Amino acid sequence: MGYKDQIDFLKLPQHIAIIMDGNGRWAKEKGKLRVFGHRNGVLSVRDVVEGAGDIGIKYITLYTFSSENWNRPKLEVSAIMELMISTIHKEINNFMKNNVRLNAIGDLKMLPEKCYRELMGAINKTSVNTGIVLTLALSYSSRRELVQAAKNIACKVQKGELDIADIDEETFENNLYTSGMPNPELLIRTSGEYRISNYLLWQIAYAELYFTPKLWPDFRREDLFEAIIDYQKRERRFGMISEQLN
Ligand code: IPE
Ligand code: IPE
Ligand code: MG
């Protein structure tokens, strides 16, 4: 029996977030340049997104490039940006065929002009699709997102549109890049690192965390299904005790 047959379709997470890590080490293991790992990582993205859409996951959010990643060697950064441009261009037809709606979060204005345009074009074109929402976190920093949310809220207070007493968690949620999306119930990180690396800090407050030693280019839909099965075995108590959950 494959992993897919073991999934309880009544208990699917709506939103899965993934920290796709380990491309560089994967390439190094093979005696290749880091960019070879990034290129192969794209194949994992395609397979995982297709697999997730296929079983009915509604949202998948992929950590693609962090704000901190701008500090990598120039050559690697430009190779990743080039790869982004060509990948988005090539994948559009697949997105249309698979009913994928593309979305992006992060400081997108930091992206090279060509990358930004390609991305916006794809987001526009796929906006008619009604299947899985694929969100790419690009030039993304969760702390920056939170600071931005605080600024937006302060601005509304200053303009007299909002009362301080009315600021609550919902106000905050509505001012995050992820406004309108459910919070991820499951966060996966590949490559055996046990950290969050400035990803979706607010949104993962109650997410189940799943770490796998597999490097991202080796991660495929079967691995995603395995993570979902693991998630489904857990008891999510939200601060209560077992007996209170039916
Ligand atoms: C993840 O793989 C992709 C990005 C951060 C862009 P890495 O490039 O971080 O690969 P490792 O962690 O160095 O192996
Ligand atoms: C996190 O991976 C960012 C992405 C996967 C895009 P990193 O490889 O940049 O994170 P650290 O440096 O190991 O924390
Ligand atoms: Mg890494």
Short mmCIF file of C-alpha atoms and ligand atoms in Angstrom, two decimals:
data_model
loop_
_atom_site.label_atom_id
_atom_site.label_comp_id
_atom_site.label_asym_id
_atom_site.label_seq_id
_atom_site.Cartn_x
_atom_site.Cartn_y
_atom_site.Cartn_z
CA MET A 1 0.00 0.00 0.00
CA GLY A 2 1.44 3.37 -1.02
CA TYR A 3 1.42 6.37 1.27
CA LYS A 4 -1.39 7.96 -0.71
CA ASP A 5 -3.80 5.15 0.22
CA GLN A 6 -3.06 5.69 3.91
CA ILE A 7 -4.10 9.35 3.89
CA ASP A 8 -7.35 10.21 5.69
CA PHE A 9 -8.98 12.60 3.25
CA LEU A 10 -11.34 13.89 5.93
CA LYS A 11 -8.39 15.13 7.98
CA LEU A 12 -6.30 16.86 5.35
CA PRO A 13 -4.41 20.00 6.34
CA GLN A 14 -5.74 22.92 4.29
CA HIS A 15 -2.40 24.66 4.16
CA ILE A 16 1.09 23.17 4.08
CA ALA A 17 4.20 25.34 4.35
CA ILE A 18 7.60 24.02 3.31
CA ILE A 19 11.15 25.20 3.95
CA MET A 20 12.87 23.72 0.91
CA ASP A 21 16.41 23.29 2.19
CA GLY A 22 19.49 21.33 1.15
CA ASN A 23 19.95 22.11 -2.54
CA GLY A 24 23.56 23.17 -2.09
CA ARG A 25 24.56 20.12 -0.06
CA TRP A 26 22.79 17.84 -2.53
CA ALA A 27 24.89 19.24 -5.37
CA LYS A 28 28.08 19.18 -3.33
CA GLU A 29 27.54 15.49 -2.54
CA LYS A 30 27.55 14.90 -6.27
CA GLY A 31 30.64 17.02 -6.86
CA LYS A 32 28.60 19.68 -8.67
CA LEU A 33 28.07 23.41 -8.29
CA ARG A 34 25.33 24.62 -5.93
CA VAL A 35 23.19 25.85 -8.81
CA PHE A 36 22.89 22.23 -10.01
CA GLY A 37 21.09 21.58 -6.73
CA HIS A 38 18.74 24.52 -7.24
CA ARG A 39 17.91 23.31 -10.74
CA ASN A 40 17.07 19.85 -9.43
CA GLY A 41 15.09 21.42 -6.62
CA VAL A 42 12.70 22.75 -9.25
CA LEU A 43 11.79 19.16 -10.18
CA SER A 44 10.81 18.53 -6.55
CA VAL A 45 8.69 21.67 -6.55
CA ARG A 46 6.82 20.50 -9.63
CA ASP A 47 6.20 17.01 -8.26
CA VAL A 48 5.21 18.15 -4.76
CA VAL A 49 2.83 20.87 -5.97
CA GLU A 50 1.21 18.44 -8.40
CA GLY A 51 0.92 15.79 -5.71
CA ALA A 52 -0.54 18.26 -3.21
CA GLY A 53 -3.10 19.55 -5.72
CA ASP A 54 -3.96 16.00 -6.67
CA ILE A 55 -4.97 14.99 -3.13
CA GLY A 56 -6.91 18.22 -2.53
CA ILE A 57 -4.57 20.41 -0.50
CA LYS A 58 -5.86 23.99 -0.86
CA TYR A 59 -2.73 26.01 -0.09
CA ILE A 60 0.96 25.29 -0.33
CA THR A 61 3.51 27.94 0.61
CA LEU A 62 7.14 27.41 -0.36
CA TYR A 63 10.11 29.22 1.14
CA THR A 64 11.91 29.95 -2.10
CA PHE A 65 14.26 32.81 -1.25
CA SER A 66 14.69 34.60 2.07
CA SER A 67 15.64 38.23 2.63
CA GLU A 68 18.81 36.86 4.22
CA ASN A 69 19.59 34.89 1.05
CA TRP A 70 20.46 38.20 -0.68
CA ASN A 71 23.70 37.98 1.32
CA ARG A 72 24.87 34.88 -0.57
CA PRO A 73 27.66 35.14 -3.16
CA LYS A 74 26.54 37.33 -6.07
CA LEU A 75 26.94 34.52 -8.57
CA GLU A 76 24.60 32.21 -6.68
CA VAL A 77 21.98 34.96 -6.22
CA SER A 78 21.95 35.79 -9.91
CA ALA A 79 21.82 32.10 -10.86
CA ILE A 80 18.78 31.64 -8.59
CA MET A 81 17.06 34.71 -10.09
CA GLU A 82 17.72 33.44 -13.63
CA LEU A 83 16.35 30.07 -12.62
CA MET A 84 13.25 31.74 -11.20
CA ILE A 85 12.62 33.61 -14.44
CA SER A 86 13.01 30.58 -16.69
CA THR A 87 11.07 28.30 -14.34
CA ILE A 88 8.06 30.57 -13.99
CA HIS A 89 8.05 31.03 -17.76
CA LYS A 90 8.18 27.28 -18.41
CA GLU A 91 5.73 26.28 -15.68
CA ILE A 92 2.86 28.58 -16.68
CA ASN A 93 1.36 25.98 -19.01
CA ASN A 94 1.59 23.35 -16.28
CA PHE A 95 -0.11 25.71 -13.83
CA MET A 96 -2.95 26.28 -16.28
CA LYS A 97 -3.27 22.55 -16.97
CA ASN A 98 -3.26 21.67 -13.26
CA ASN A 99 -5.50 24.58 -12.19
CA VAL A 100 -2.76 26.05 -9.96
CA ARG A 101 -3.14 29.67 -8.81
CA LEU A 102 0.23 31.31 -8.29
CA ASN A 103 0.77 33.82 -5.53
CA ALA A 104 3.83 35.43 -3.94
CA ILE A 105 4.68 36.98 -0.58
CA GLY A 106 7.72 38.97 0.48
CA ASP A 107 9.53 42.15 -0.43
CA LEU A 108 8.89 41.53 -4.12
CA LYS A 109 10.13 44.94 -5.22
CA MET A 110 13.64 43.76 -4.34
CA LEU A 111 13.51 41.20 -7.16
CA PRO A 112 15.27 42.01 -10.43
CA GLU A 113 12.85 43.76 -12.80
CA LYS A 114 12.64 40.82 -15.21
CA CYS A 115 11.93 38.35 -12.43
CA TYR A 116 9.26 40.63 -10.96
CA ARG A 117 7.55 41.04 -14.33
CA GLU A 118 7.59 37.31 -15.09
CA LEU A 119 6.17 36.61 -11.65
CA MET A 120 3.39 39.21 -11.91
CA GLY A 121 2.51 37.96 -15.40
CA ALA A 122 2.14 34.41 -14.10
CA ILE A 123 0.15 35.52 -11.05
CA ASN A 124 -2.23 37.44 -13.31
CA LYS A 125 -2.61 34.65 -15.83
CA THR A 126 -3.25 31.98 -13.20
CA SER A 127 -5.64 34.14 -11.17
CA VAL A 128 -8.59 32.49 -12.96
CA ASN A 129 -7.57 29.06 -11.64
CA THR A 130 -9.57 27.56 -8.81
CA GLY A 131 -7.32 24.71 -7.63
CA ILE A 132 -4.40 24.76 -5.21
CA VAL A 133 -2.92 28.17 -4.33
CA LEU A 134 0.85 28.00 -4.69
CA THR A 135 2.47 30.82 -2.73
CA LEU A 136 6.16 31.49 -3.24
CA ALA A 137 7.87 33.28 -0.36
CA LEU A 138 10.40 35.42 -2.19
CA SER A 139 12.73 37.95 -0.65
CA TYR A 140 10.72 37.00 2.41
CA SER A 141 11.40 37.83 6.04
CA SER A 142 8.77 37.10 8.64
CA ARG A 143 10.06 39.78 10.99
CA ARG A 144 9.86 42.34 8.21
CA GLU A 145 6.31 41.19 7.49
CA LEU A 146 5.39 41.74 11.15
CA VAL A 147 7.02 45.17 11.24
CA GLN A 148 5.14 46.07 8.05
CA ALA A 149 1.87 44.91 9.63
CA ALA A 150 2.55 47.08 12.71
CA LYS A 151 3.24 50.07 10.45
CA ASN A 152 0.03 49.53 8.45
CA ILE A 153 -1.99 49.34 11.63
CA ALA A 154 -0.30 52.42 13.14
CA CYS A 155 -1.04 54.28 9.93
CA LYS A 156 -4.77 53.46 10.21
CA VAL A 157 -4.78 54.63 13.82
CA GLN A 158 -3.04 57.87 12.87
CA LYS A 159 -5.61 58.54 10.15
CA GLY A 160 -8.38 57.94 12.66
CA GLU A 161 -9.67 54.88 10.74
CA LEU A 162 -8.97 52.52 13.63
CA ASP A 163 -9.23 52.70 17.40
CA ILE A 164 -6.31 51.28 19.42
CA ALA A 165 -8.79 49.44 21.62
CA ASP A 166 -10.04 47.58 18.53
CA ILE A 167 -6.64 46.16 17.57
CA ASP A 168 -6.76 42.42 18.06
CA GLU A 169 -5.24 39.27 16.56
CA GLU A 170 -7.56 39.46 13.61
CA THR A 171 -6.36 43.00 12.86
CA PHE A 172 -2.83 41.66 12.77
CA GLU A 173 -3.74 38.69 10.57
CA ASN A 174 -5.45 41.03 8.13
CA ASN A 175 -2.28 43.08 7.77
CA LEU A 176 0.10 40.20 7.03
CA TYR A 177 1.09 39.23 3.49
CA THR A 178 -0.91 36.03 4.07
CA SER A 179 -4.15 37.86 4.81
CA GLY A 180 -7.13 35.81 3.64
CA MET A 181 -5.29 32.48 3.81
CA PRO A 182 -5.77 29.94 6.57
CA ASN A 183 -2.68 29.46 8.75
CA PRO A 184 -0.58 26.40 7.87
CA GLU A 185 -1.45 23.35 9.97
CA LEU A 186 1.74 21.60 8.86
CA LEU A 187 5.25 22.97 8.36
CA ILE A 188 7.85 20.75 6.71
CA ARG A 189 11.59 21.42 6.64
CA THR A 190 13.97 19.27 4.65
CA SER A 191 17.74 18.74 5.01
CA GLY A 192 17.86 17.87 8.70
CA GLU A 193 18.04 21.43 10.02
CA TYR A 194 15.86 22.11 13.04
CA ARG A 195 15.11 25.79 12.70
CA ILE A 196 12.53 28.16 11.28
CA SER A 197 14.89 30.66 9.60
CA ASN A 198 12.55 33.65 9.83
CA TYR A 199 9.62 31.92 8.11
CA LEU A 200 5.92 32.60 8.87
CA LEU A 201 6.57 33.19 12.57
CA TRP A 202 3.06 34.41 13.32
CA GLN A 203 1.29 31.96 11.04
CA ILE A 204 2.90 28.79 12.41
CA ALA A 205 1.99 29.49 16.04
CA TYR A 206 0.07 26.19 16.19
CA ALA A 207 1.43 24.36 13.14
CA GLU A 208 2.68 20.80 13.49
CA LEU A 209 6.39 20.73 12.66
CA TYR A 210 7.85 17.95 10.53
CA PHE A 211 11.57 17.63 9.93
CA THR A 212 13.15 15.22 7.49
CA PRO A 213 16.85 14.60 6.77
CA LYS A 214 16.09 14.31 3.05
CA LEU A 215 17.64 17.07 0.97
CA TRP A 216 15.09 19.07 -1.03
CA PRO A 217 16.03 17.74 -4.51
CA ASP A 218 15.32 14.21 -3.19
CA PHE A 219 11.92 15.16 -1.75
CA ARG A 220 8.95 14.02 -3.85
CA ARG A 221 5.17 13.73 -3.48
CA GLU A 222 5.52 10.37 -1.66
CA ASP A 223 7.56 12.19 0.99
CA LEU A 224 4.84 14.83 1.25
CA PHE A 225 2.23 12.10 1.70
CA GLU A 226 4.39 10.50 4.40
CA ALA A 227 4.54 13.86 6.22
CA ILE A 228 0.75 14.24 5.98
CA ILE A 229 0.22 10.77 7.46
CA ASP A 230 2.55 11.65 10.32
CA TYR A 231 0.61 14.88 10.86
CA GLN A 232 -2.68 12.96 10.93
CA LYS A 233 -1.44 10.72 13.75
CA ARG A 234 -0.81 13.67 16.05
CA GLU A 235 -3.19 15.01 18.65
CA ARG A 236 -3.58 18.76 18.23
CA ARG A 237 -4.65 19.96 21.66
CA PHE A 238 -4.39 23.75 21.36
CA GLY A 239 -3.71 24.00 25.07
CA MET A 240 -6.52 21.69 26.16
CA ILE A 241 -6.24 18.17 27.54
CA SER A 242 -6.82 14.98 25.63
CA GLU A 243 -10.16 14.21 27.30
CA GLN A 244 -11.64 17.48 26.08
CA LEU A 245 -11.15 16.52 22.45
CA ASN A 246 -13.71 14.10 21.08
C1 IPE B 1 17.65 25.91 -0.21
O1 IPE B 1 18.83 25.21 -0.36
C2 IPE B 1 17.42 26.90 -1.34
C3 IPE B 1 17.63 28.31 -0.96
C4 IPE B 1 17.87 28.75 0.23
C5 IPE B 1 17.58 29.29 -2.05
P1 IPE B 1 20.24 25.80 0.10
O2 IPE B 1 20.80 26.59 -1.03
O3 IPE B 1 20.09 26.53 1.37
O4 IPE B 1 21.09 24.48 0.29
P2 IPE B 1 22.04 24.14 1.52
O5 IPE B 1 21.23 24.32 2.76
O6 IPE B 1 23.18 25.08 1.45
O7 IPE B 1 22.43 22.72 1.30
C1 IPE B 2 15.91 28.99 4.41
O1 IPE B 2 17.03 28.23 4.06
C2 IPE B 2 15.46 29.77 3.21
C3 IPE B 2 14.92 28.98 2.10
C4 IPE B 2 14.73 27.70 2.10
C5 IPE B 2 14.58 29.74 0.92
P1 IPE B 2 18.50 28.75 4.38
O2 IPE B 2 19.43 27.69 3.94
O3 IPE B 2 18.70 30.10 3.82
O4 IPE B 2 18.46 28.88 5.98
P2 IPE B 2 19.63 28.82 7.06
O5 IPE B 2 20.64 29.82 6.65
O6 IPE B 2 20.17 27.43 7.01
O7 IPE B 2 18.95 29.11 8.35
MG MG B 3 20.17 25.99 3.32
#
